[in-house]
Coordinates of C-alpha atoms in Angstrom, one line a residue:
M826 CA -29.0 44.0 -69.5
K827 CA -26.2 45.0 -67.2
K828 CA -28.7 45.4 -64.3
T829 CA -30.1 42.0 -64.9
T830 CA -26.6 40.5 -64.9
E831 CA -25.7 42.3 -61.7
L832 CA -29.0 41.1 -60.1
L833 CA -28.2 37.5 -61.1
E834 CA -24.7 37.8 -59.7
K835 CA -26.1 39.0 -56.4
E836 CA -28.7 36.3 -56.3
Y837 CA -25.9 33.8 -57.1
V838 CA -23.8 35.0 -54.2
E839 CA -26.9 34.8 -51.9
A840 CA -27.6 31.2 -53.1
L841 CA -24.0 30.2 -52.3
S842 CA -24.1 31.9 -49.0
T843 CA -27.4 30.3 -48.0
Y844 CA -26.1 26.9 -49.1
R845 CA -22.9 27.4 -47.1
T846 CA -24.9 28.5 -44.0
Q847 CA -27.2 25.5 -44.2
Y848 CA -24.4 23.1 -44.7
S849 CA -22.6 24.6 -41.6
L850 CA -25.7 24.2 -39.6
M851 CA -26.0 20.6 -40.7
V852 CA -22.4 19.9 -39.6
Q853 CA -23.0 21.6 -36.2
L854 CA -26.2 19.5 -35.7
F855 CA -24.4 16.4 -36.8
T856 CA -21.6 17.1 -34.2
V857 CA -24.2 17.6 -31.4
L858 CA -25.9 14.3 -32.3
V859 CA -22.6 12.4 -32.4
I860 CA -21.5 13.8 -29.1
G861 CA -25.0 13.1 -27.6
D862 CA -24.8 9.5 -28.9
F863 CA -21.3 8.9 -27.4
T864 CA -22.4 10.5 -24.1
V865 CA -25.6 8.5 -23.7
V866 CA -23.9 5.2 -24.8
G867 CA -21.0 5.9 -22.4
F868 CA -23.5 6.6 -19.5
G869 CA -25.3 3.3 -20.4
V870 CA -22.1 1.3 -20.4
D871 CA -20.8 3.0 -17.1
Q872 CA -24.1 2.3 -15.3
R873 CA -24.7 -1.1 -17.1
L874 CA -28.1 0.0 -18.3
S875 CA -28.9 -1.7 -21.6
G876 CA -32.1 0.3 -22.1
V877 CA -30.1 3.5 -22.2
I878 CA -27.9 2.1 -24.9
A879 CA -31.0 1.0 -26.9
L880 CA -32.6 4.4 -26.3
A881 CA -29.4 6.0 -27.8
A882 CA -30.6 4.7 -31.2
I883 CA -32.4 8.1 -31.4
F884 CA -29.1 9.8 -32.3
P885 CA -28.0 7.8 -35.4
I886 CA -31.5 7.6 -36.6
G887 CA -31.8 11.4 -36.0
I888 CA -28.7 11.9 -38.1
A889 CA -30.1 10.0 -41.0
V890 CA -33.4 11.9 -40.8
M891 CA -31.6 15.2 -40.5
M892 CA -29.4 14.5 -43.5
Y893 CA -32.4 13.6 -45.6
F894 CA -34.3 16.8 -44.7
V895 CA -31.2 19.0 -45.1
N896 CA -30.6 17.6 -48.6
Y897 CA -34.3 18.0 -49.3
Y898 CA -34.3 21.7 -48.4
M899 CA -30.9 22.5 -50.0
F900 CA -32.0 21.1 -53.3
P901 CA -33.9 24.2 -54.4
I902 CA -30.8 26.4 -53.5
I903 CA -28.6 24.1 -55.6
F904 CA -31.1 24.4 -58.4
V905 CA -31.2 28.2 -58.3
A906 CA -27.4 28.5 -58.2
I907 CA -27.0 26.1 -61.2
S908 CA -29.7 28.0 -63.1
I909 CA -28.0 31.3 -62.5
E910 CA -24.6 29.8 -63.6
Q911 CA -26.2 28.7 -66.9
K912 CA -27.8 32.1 -67.5
L913 CA -24.6 34.0 -66.8
G914 CA -22.5 31.8 -69.2
N915 CA -18.9 30.6 -69.1
N916 CA -17.1 33.9 -68.7
R917 CA -18.7 35.7 -65.9
I918 CA -18.6 33.4 -62.8
S919 CA -16.9 30.1 -62.3
H920 CA -19.3 27.3 -62.1
L921 CA -18.8 26.4 -58.5
M922 CA -22.2 24.9 -57.8
S923 CA -22.4 23.0 -61.1
T924 CA -19.0 21.4 -60.4
Y925 CA -19.9 20.6 -56.8
F926 CA -23.3 19.1 -57.8
S927 CA -21.8 17.0 -60.6
F928 CA -19.3 15.6 -58.0
I929 CA -22.1 14.5 -55.6
S930 CA -24.7 13.5 -58.1
H931 CA -25.4 11.6 -61.2
Y932 CA -24.8 13.6 -64.4
S933 CA -28.3 12.7 -65.7
V934 CA -29.8 14.6 -62.7
Y935 CA -27.6 17.6 -63.4
R936 CA -28.7 17.5 -67.1
E937 CA -32.3 17.2 -66.1
M938 CA -32.0 20.2 -63.8
G939 CA -30.5 22.2 -66.6
S940 CA -33.5 21.4 -68.9
I941 CA -35.9 22.3 -66.1
A942 CA -34.1 25.6 -65.6
N943 CA -34.8 26.5 -69.3
I944 CA -38.5 26.1 -69.0
K945 CA -40.1 29.6 -69.2
D946 CA -43.5 28.8 -67.6
E947 CA -42.9 29.0 -63.9
E948 CA -45.8 26.7 -62.9
V949 CA -44.5 23.9 -65.3
R950 CA -40.9 24.5 -64.1
F951 CA -41.8 24.1 -60.4
S952 CA -44.0 21.1 -61.2
K953 CA -41.2 19.3 -63.0
L954 CA -38.7 20.3 -60.3
K955 CA -40.9 18.9 -57.5
K956 CA -41.2 15.6 -59.5
L957 CA -37.4 15.3 -59.7
K958 CA -36.5 12.9 -56.9
V959 CA -34.4 14.7 -54.3
T960 CA -32.8 11.5 -53.1
S961 CA -31.8 10.6 -56.6
Y962 CA -29.3 13.4 -56.8
R963 CA -27.0 11.7 -54.2
K964 CA -24.6 9.2 -55.6
K965 CA -24.2 7.4 -52.4
R966 CA -27.3 7.0 -50.3
S967 CA -25.5 4.3 -48.2
V968 CA -24.4 6.8 -45.6
N969 CA -28.0 7.3 -44.4
F970 CA -28.5 3.6 -44.5
L971 CA -25.4 3.1 -42.3
Y972 CA -26.8 5.6 -39.7
L973 CA -30.1 3.7 -39.7
L974 CA -28.2 0.4 -39.3
L975 CA -26.2 1.9 -36.4
G976 CA -29.5 2.8 -34.7
V977 CA -30.7 -0.8 -35.1
F978 CA -27.4 -2.1 -33.6
H979 CA -28.0 0.2 -30.6
I980 CA -31.4 -1.4 -30.0
I981 CA -30.2 -5.0 -30.6
G982 CA -27.1 -4.4 -28.5
G983 CA -29.2 -3.1 -25.6
I984 CA -31.5 -6.1 -25.8
L985 CA -28.6 -8.6 -26.0
L986 CA -26.8 -6.9 -23.1
N987 CA -29.9 -7.4 -21.1
I988 CA -30.6 -11.0 -22.1
F989 CA -27.0 -12.4 -22.1
F990 CA -25.1 -10.3 -19.6
G991 CA -27.9 -9.5 -17.2
W992 CA -27.6 -5.7 -17.5
N993 CA -30.6 -3.8 -16.1
F994 CA -32.8 -2.4 -18.8
W995 CA -33.4 0.8 -16.8

């Protein structure tokens, strides 16, 4: 029993470490995309090229897509960490991931993850986990919508600058 607990603790530490690493990579990629956006828009404004500003829509749309996929691929790591926390009980390890997840998600999703974690049949467990909507675990999906909206504004702004202010498109 002691070896099982030690193995679970090590796997828990690995899950947290993997989550932290992926989150750090997401922040780095987010930073690169924001800097790229400002650079390309700044170049477009400096050169009065409305097409460049419209083309810069790639960056905020890229941020929205990146955030969706990062959340999609971090979901199994969150699931594993929460499952281990439940198996280890209240006294062994603080419930860091459970607390974090309950902060960013609806409690019903957390509760459903807990019930899925208790399923013994691996095939059934994975099947139910895949059916759990990844996007449903985020309380506020409006952030991705704002990035998509910003991308649309880049395109509309580029077109309007061309039509009303006579900026060259390329």
